Amino acid sequence: MERNRVFNEAQSPIRKEEISARLHTALLGKPLLVLDQIDSTNRYAFRLAQEGARDGTAILADTQTAGQGRMGRRFQSASGRGIYLSLLLRPGWPLSQAFYFTAMTAVAVCDGLEASCGLRPQIKWPNDLLVDGKKLCGILTELKTAPDGTLAYLVAGIGLNVGQKSAGEFEDDIQSKAISLSMLLGRPIQREPVAAALLNAMDAMYARYFTGRREYLARYRKDSCTIGREILLARPGSGAQTAAKALDVDDRFALVVRYPDGRQEAISSGEISIR
Ligand code: BTN
């Protein structure tokens, strides 16, 4: 795609070479596509997948006109302010294995941020990354199944707030809930080293998806800001919220909760707010 937009200093386009030079991945980012603008890097990854794009294809965009969040929400993707990254993976796993992927990705993104910025967010189950209770990064994993029900491919989308200098740069609805790397570190942040660190950490996670599971689970639990908290739980497709206490994350990354009547349940999908 032609890079013909005008950027001011704070919004210089992502430089592909500055990322490539820092990559030590076995698989991810080969190829690495860096775009000025796209509707959604996840949607684009799906389109490329239909055309046969290979396992490990990574797509980054300076801005998204229709960035997608979980539960059908929109993901604010201001120009030059974030890392909007999607990975197309064709792992050939049984479908059941794919359900751990988002949680493992949350840990990998924490690893990448720690390596590149010295900052390790907390994980709000299932996969929001927070610092000081505010959202720094969201993850959206989408699966495509083959007609026989097996996993055809998956697309992992990572949206990281980087360059917003103050809360006022976010749109009204998330101003009080969102934070960026620049706000946290009090200085401008170059996106390329961070993007490379995310790709390196994701590559390490992908390579050790089975052998490293226990370590990732241990880090997930350690990074969790959910375990031990009183929460409101919303199940997919239900507007209703249920009060519960989050007790633990089990070996399948499900959230073990206890309801006020004493019943316990392991929840594998849904959304929570911390009370
Ligand atoms: C969420 O917090 O609800 C998930 C947000 C995921 C946003 C990323 S940005 C890159 C990729 N492309 C999208 O359209 N969404 C994901």
Tab-separated table of C-alpha atoms and ligand atoms in Angstrom:
chain	number	residue	atom	x	y	z
A	1	MET	CA	0.000	0.000	0.000
A	2	GLU	CA	1.343	3.414	-0.887
A	3	ARG	CA	2.432	5.482	2.112
A	4	ASN	CA	1.141	8.847	1.075
A	5	ARG	CA	-0.395	10.353	4.194
A	6	VAL	CA	1.140	13.334	5.909
A	7	PHE	CA	2.417	12.598	9.407
A	8	ASN	CA	3.586	15.109	11.930
A	9	GLU	CA	6.531	14.268	14.161
A	10	ALA	CA	4.404	12.518	16.757
A	11	GLN	CA	2.701	10.447	14.113
A	12	SER	CA	5.600	9.284	11.979
A	13	PRO	CA	4.596	6.085	10.200
A	14	ILE	CA	5.725	2.734	11.560
A	15	ARG	CA	9.014	1.870	9.904
A	16	LYS	CA	9.058	-1.732	8.838
A	17	GLU	CA	12.857	-1.961	8.694
A	18	GLU	CA	13.120	-0.796	12.310
A	19	ILE	CA	10.973	-3.746	13.298
A	20	SER	CA	12.588	-6.325	11.016
A	21	ALA	CA	16.046	-5.431	12.326
A	22	ARG	CA	14.939	-6.390	15.857
A	23	LEU	CA	13.130	-9.620	15.050
A	24	HIS	CA	14.546	-12.966	16.096
A	25	THR	CA	11.469	-14.998	15.352
A	26	ALA	CA	11.403	-18.466	13.897
A	27	LEU	CA	8.046	-18.006	12.257
A	28	LEU	CA	6.129	-14.851	13.099
A	29	GLY	CA	6.471	-11.785	10.918
A	30	LYS	CA	7.468	-13.750	7.843
A	31	PRO	CA	6.072	-11.908	6.046
A	32	LEU	CA	5.532	-8.671	7.942
A	33	LEU	CA	3.066	-6.298	6.276
A	34	VAL	CA	2.987	-2.682	7.456
A	35	LEU	CA	0.045	-0.617	6.257
A	36	ASP	CA	-0.894	3.031	6.626
A	37	GLN	CA	-4.598	2.396	6.993
A	38	ILE	CA	-6.960	-0.542	6.890
A	39	ASP	CA	-10.480	-1.275	8.093
A	40	SER	CA	-9.244	-3.811	10.629
A	41	THR	CA	-6.003	-5.771	10.670
A	42	ASN	CA	-7.977	-8.815	11.856
A	43	ARG	CA	-10.380	-8.529	8.924
A	44	TYR	CA	-7.448	-8.062	6.548
A	45	ALA	CA	-5.758	-11.158	8.003
A	46	PHE	CA	-8.919	-13.138	7.295
A	47	ARG	CA	-8.979	-11.880	3.720
A	48	LEU	CA	-5.322	-12.836	3.263
A	49	ALA	CA	-5.959	-16.232	4.834
A	50	GLN	CA	-8.656	-16.904	2.241
A	51	GLU	CA	-6.047	-16.177	-0.418
A	52	GLY	CA	-3.655	-18.702	1.147
A	53	ALA	CA	-1.358	-16.452	3.215
A	54	ARG	CA	1.102	-18.437	5.277
A	55	ASP	CA	1.377	-19.353	8.931
A	56	GLY	CA	3.081	-16.490	10.771
A	57	THR	CA	1.935	-13.627	8.536
A	58	ALA	CA	1.894	-10.424	10.624
A	59	ILE	CA	-0.005	-7.260	9.763
A	60	LEU	CA	0.491	-3.875	11.389
A	61	ALA	CA	-1.387	-0.692	10.587
A	62	ASP	CA	-0.908	2.939	11.589
A	63	THR	CA	-4.650	3.291	11.886
A	64	GLN	CA	-7.820	1.217	11.552
A	65	THR	CA	-11.083	2.683	10.310
A	66	ALA	CA	-13.132	-0.166	11.798
A	67	GLY	CA	-10.981	-1.645	14.561
A	68	GLN	CA	-12.832	-4.482	16.243
A	69	GLY	CA	-12.985	-5.306	19.920
A	70	ARG	CA	-14.462	-8.226	21.821
A	71	MET	CA	-18.212	-8.718	22.086
A	72	GLY	CA	-18.816	-6.820	18.834
A	73	ARG	CA	-17.414	-3.595	20.227
A	74	ARG	CA	-15.313	-1.103	18.322
A	75	PHE	CA	-11.613	-0.636	19.153
A	76	GLN	CA	-10.427	2.979	18.982
A	77	SER	CA	-7.443	3.025	16.651
A	78	ALA	CA	-6.233	6.615	16.386
A	79	SER	CA	-3.684	7.284	13.693
A	80	GLY	CA	-0.094	6.797	14.777
A	81	ARG	CA	-1.083	6.360	18.416
A	82	GLY	CA	-1.133	2.617	18.804
A	83	ILE	CA	0.135	-0.770	17.765
A	84	TYR	CA	-2.615	-2.491	15.830
A	85	LEU	CA	-1.245	-5.928	15.081
A	86	SER	CA	-2.777	-9.136	13.752
A	87	LEU	CA	-1.139	-12.510	13.357
A	88	LEU	CA	-2.405	-15.207	11.053
A	89	LEU	CA	-1.590	-18.658	12.379
A	90	ARG	CA	-2.218	-22.086	10.904
A	91	PRO	CA	-1.131	-24.285	13.785
A	92	GLY	CA	-2.918	-27.491	12.808
A	93	TRP	CA	-3.931	-28.061	16.450
A	94	PRO	CA	-7.101	-29.827	17.475
A	95	LEU	CA	-9.741	-27.123	17.886
A	96	SER	CA	-9.857	-27.723	21.651
A	97	GLN	CA	-6.242	-26.530	21.980
A	98	ALA	CA	-7.030	-23.163	20.420
A	99	PHE	CA	-9.084	-22.113	23.427
A	100	TYR	CA	-5.949	-21.523	25.515
A	101	PHE	CA	-4.452	-19.271	22.889
A	102	THR	CA	-5.868	-15.926	24.005
A	103	ALA	CA	-4.739	-16.394	27.598
A	104	MET	CA	-1.264	-17.496	26.460
A	105	THR	CA	-1.200	-14.414	24.205
A	106	ALA	CA	-1.977	-12.160	27.177
A	107	VAL	CA	1.091	-13.530	28.960
A	108	ALA	CA	3.233	-13.205	25.831
A	109	VAL	CA	2.218	-9.555	25.413
A	110	CYS	CA	3.159	-8.925	29.066
A	111	ASP	CA	6.530	-10.580	28.331
A	112	GLY	CA	7.035	-8.354	25.269
A	113	LEU	CA	6.138	-5.186	27.162
A	114	GLU	CA	8.407	-6.088	30.035
A	115	ALA	CA	11.288	-6.766	27.631
A	116	SER	CA	10.820	-3.548	25.649
A	117	CYS	CA	9.531	-1.058	28.256
A	118	GLY	CA	10.302	-2.583	31.639
A	119	LEU	CA	6.595	-2.527	32.398
A	120	ARG	CA	4.502	-5.607	33.161
A	121	PRO	CA	0.728	-5.069	33.026
A	122	GLN	CA	-1.794	-7.088	34.988
A	123	ILE	CA	-4.248	-9.407	33.296
A	124	LYS	CA	-7.960	-8.924	33.818
A	125	TRP	CA	-9.546	-12.248	32.943
A	126	PRO	CA	-9.784	-13.297	30.235
A	127	ASN	CA	-7.419	-11.068	28.311
A	128	ASP	CA	-7.417	-7.346	29.009
A	129	LEU	CA	-4.066	-5.903	30.006
A	130	LEU	CA	-4.342	-3.208	32.661
A	131	VAL	CA	-2.003	-0.889	34.500
A	132	ASP	CA	-3.284	0.982	37.544
A	133	GLY	CA	-6.707	-0.479	36.739
A	134	LYS	CA	-6.787	1.130	33.279
A	135	LYS	CA	-6.750	-0.678	29.978
A	136	LEU	CA	-3.488	-0.586	28.072
A	137	CYS	CA	-4.084	-3.401	25.606
A	138	GLY	CA	-6.882	-5.580	24.281
A	139	ILE	CA	-6.671	-8.921	22.514
A	140	LEU	CA	-9.157	-10.365	20.046
A	141	THR	CA	-8.638	-13.928	18.841
A	142	GLU	CA	-10.863	-15.185	16.059
A	143	LEU	CA	-10.991	-18.752	14.765
A	144	LYS	CA	-11.933	-20.175	11.400
A	145	THR	CA	-13.065	-23.764	11.335
A	146	ALA	CA	-12.935	-26.030	8.295
A	147	PRO	CA	-16.137	-27.711	7.027
A	148	ASP	CA	-15.184	-30.854	8.978
A	149	GLY	CA	-15.049	-28.848	12.210
A	150	THR	CA	-11.266	-28.794	12.568
A	151	LEU	CA	-9.314	-25.581	13.079
A	152	ALA	CA	-8.459	-24.030	9.706
A	153	TYR	CA	-6.612	-20.983	11.068
A	154	LEU	CA	-6.735	-18.373	13.738
A	155	VAL	CA	-6.168	-14.637	13.797
A	156	ALA	CA	-4.784	-13.014	16.925
A	157	GLY	CA	-5.348	-9.263	17.125
A	158	ILE	CA	-3.481	-7.085	19.591
A	159	GLY	CA	-4.416	-3.444	20.139
A	160	LEU	CA	-1.964	-1.518	22.330
A	161	ASN	CA	-2.299	2.145	23.314
A	162	VAL	CA	1.113	3.718	22.850
A	163	GLY	CA	1.294	7.409	22.011
A	164	GLN	CA	-1.683	9.115	23.675
A	165	LYS	CA	-0.184	11.825	25.875
A	166	SER	CA	-3.241	12.236	28.093
A	167	ALA	CA	-6.640	10.681	28.745
A	168	GLY	CA	-8.216	13.476	26.697
A	169	GLU	CA	-6.817	11.891	23.539
A	170	PHE	CA	-9.121	8.899	23.949
A	171	GLU	CA	-12.736	9.249	22.913
A	172	ASP	CA	-15.203	10.161	25.669
A	173	ASP	CA	-16.519	6.674	26.420
A	174	ILE	CA	-13.134	5.267	27.440
A	175	GLN	CA	-11.344	8.380	28.716
A	176	SER	CA	-11.567	7.301	32.332
A	177	LYS	CA	-10.738	3.657	31.601
A	178	ALA	CA	-7.819	3.724	29.135
A	179	ILE	CA	-4.124	4.436	29.431
A	180	SER	CA	-1.152	4.444	27.070
A	181	LEU	CA	2.533	3.563	27.305
A	182	SER	CA	3.474	7.246	26.894
A	183	MET	CA	1.188	8.247	29.752
A	184	LEU	CA	2.653	5.532	31.963
A	185	LEU	CA	6.295	6.140	31.147
A	186	GLY	CA	6.044	9.925	30.823
A	187	ARG	CA	7.889	10.103	27.517
A	188	PRO	CA	7.292	9.510	23.807
A	189	ILE	CA	7.553	5.836	22.892
A	190	GLN	CA	8.831	4.514	19.591
A	191	ARG	CA	6.459	1.878	18.363
A	192	GLU	CA	8.916	-0.233	16.385
A	193	PRO	CA	10.939	-1.737	19.284
A	194	VAL	CA	7.711	-2.486	21.115
A	195	ALA	CA	6.125	-4.117	18.059
A	196	ALA	CA	9.268	-6.214	17.534
A	197	ALA	CA	9.248	-7.289	21.185
A	198	LEU	CA	5.595	-8.319	20.900
A	199	LEU	CA	6.358	-10.398	17.817
A	200	ASN	CA	9.389	-12.000	19.486
A	201	ALA	CA	7.392	-12.851	22.602
A	202	MET	CA	4.476	-14.216	20.572
A	203	ASP	CA	6.878	-16.328	18.525
A	204	ALA	CA	8.394	-17.802	21.703
A	205	MET	CA	4.920	-18.577	23.032
A	206	TYR	CA	3.817	-20.179	19.748
A	207	ALA	CA	6.941	-22.360	19.646
A	208	ARG	CA	6.329	-23.530	23.247
A	209	TYR	CA	2.567	-23.686	23.084
A	210	PHE	CA	2.475	-27.197	24.540
A	211	THR	CA	5.800	-27.577	26.318
A	212	GLY	CA	5.573	-24.159	27.991
A	213	ARG	CA	1.921	-24.325	29.011
A	214	ARG	CA	2.556	-24.700	32.742
A	215	GLU	CA	4.965	-21.766	32.824
A	216	TYR	CA	2.557	-19.539	30.938
A	217	LEU	CA	-0.243	-20.599	33.262
A	218	ALA	CA	1.903	-19.763	36.298
A	219	ARG	CA	2.676	-16.327	34.866
A	220	TYR	CA	-0.979	-15.812	33.961
A	221	ARG	CA	-1.960	-16.469	37.589
A	222	LYS	CA	0.822	-14.260	38.912
A	223	ASP	CA	-0.119	-11.400	36.582
A	224	SER	CA	-3.837	-11.747	37.289
A	225	CYS	CA	-5.622	-8.793	38.886
A	226	THR	CA	-8.824	-10.844	38.998
A	227	ILE	CA	-8.020	-13.699	41.373
A	228	GLY	CA	-9.290	-12.967	44.864
A	229	ARG	CA	-11.550	-10.106	43.758
A	230	GLU	CA	-15.288	-9.586	43.964
A	231	ILE	CA	-16.538	-9.394	40.379
A	232	LEU	CA	-19.585	-8.965	38.188
A	233	LEU	CA	-19.720	-11.643	35.544
A	234	ALA	CA	-21.489	-11.398	32.170
A	235	ARG	CA	-21.811	-14.578	30.121
A	236	PRO	CA	-21.637	-14.302	26.296
A	237	GLY	CA	-24.997	-13.429	24.804
A	238	SER	CA	-26.440	-12.427	28.156
A	239	GLY	CA	-26.892	-8.845	29.264
A	240	ALA	CA	-27.279	-9.977	32.856
A	241	GLN	CA	-24.467	-9.579	35.340
A	242	THR	CA	-23.947	-11.973	38.202
A	243	ALA	CA	-22.036	-11.166	41.355
A	244	ALA	CA	-19.341	-13.659	42.324
A	245	LYS	CA	-15.921	-13.969	43.877
A	246	ALA	CA	-13.044	-14.939	41.578
A	247	LEU	CA	-11.189	-17.739	43.365
A	248	ASP	CA	-8.619	-18.966	40.877
A	249	VAL	CA	-7.741	-19.662	37.255
A	250	ASP	CA	-7.736	-23.396	36.595
A	251	ASP	CA	-5.406	-25.449	34.404
A	252	ARG	CA	-7.559	-24.678	31.354
A	253	PHE	CA	-7.382	-20.896	32.002
A	254	ALA	CA	-11.034	-20.947	33.100
A	255	LEU	CA	-12.029	-18.567	35.895
A	256	VAL	CA	-13.172	-20.413	39.006
A	257	VAL	CA	-15.843	-18.377	40.746
A	258	ARG	CA	-17.988	-18.749	43.865
A	259	TYR	CA	-21.501	-17.325	43.858
A	260	PRO	CA	-23.122	-15.825	46.973
A	261	ASP	CA	-25.087	-19.084	47.479
A	262	GLY	CA	-21.778	-20.978	47.783
A	263	ARG	CA	-21.915	-22.698	44.394
A	264	GLN	CA	-18.632	-22.816	42.478
A	265	GLU	CA	-18.190	-22.846	38.717
A	266	ALA	CA	-15.327	-22.727	36.203
A	267	ILE	CA	-16.159	-20.130	33.530
A	268	SER	CA	-14.405	-20.507	30.193
A	269	SER	CA	-15.814	-17.476	28.369
A	270	GLY	CA	-17.416	-14.205	29.274
A	271	GLU	CA	-16.509	-10.829	30.579
A	272	ILE	CA	-16.055	-9.465	34.058
A	273	SER	CA	-15.846	-6.182	35.842
A	274	ILE	CA	-14.049	-5.914	39.136
A	275	ARG	CA	-16.212	-4.493	41.948
B	1	BTN	C1	-10.760	-5.763	23.040
B	1	BTN	O1	-10.163	-5.208	23.949
B	1	BTN	O2	-11.995	-5.795	23.009
B	1	BTN	C2	-9.951	-6.385	21.935
B	1	BTN	C3	-9.320	-5.339	21.095
B	1	BTN	C4	-8.476	-5.891	19.975
B	1	BTN	C5	-8.014	-4.808	19.041
B	1	BTN	C6	-7.049	-5.305	18.017
B	1	BTN	S1	-6.266	-3.979	17.166
B	1	BTN	C7	-5.596	-5.110	16.024
B	1	BTN	C8	-6.695	-6.103	15.716
B	1	BTN	N1	-7.567	-5.606	14.683
B	1	BTN	C9	-8.810	-5.403	15.130
B	1	BTN	O3	-9.746	-4.969	14.435
B	1	BTN	N2	-8.874	-5.716	16.415
B	1	BTN	C10	-7.621	-6.189	16.936
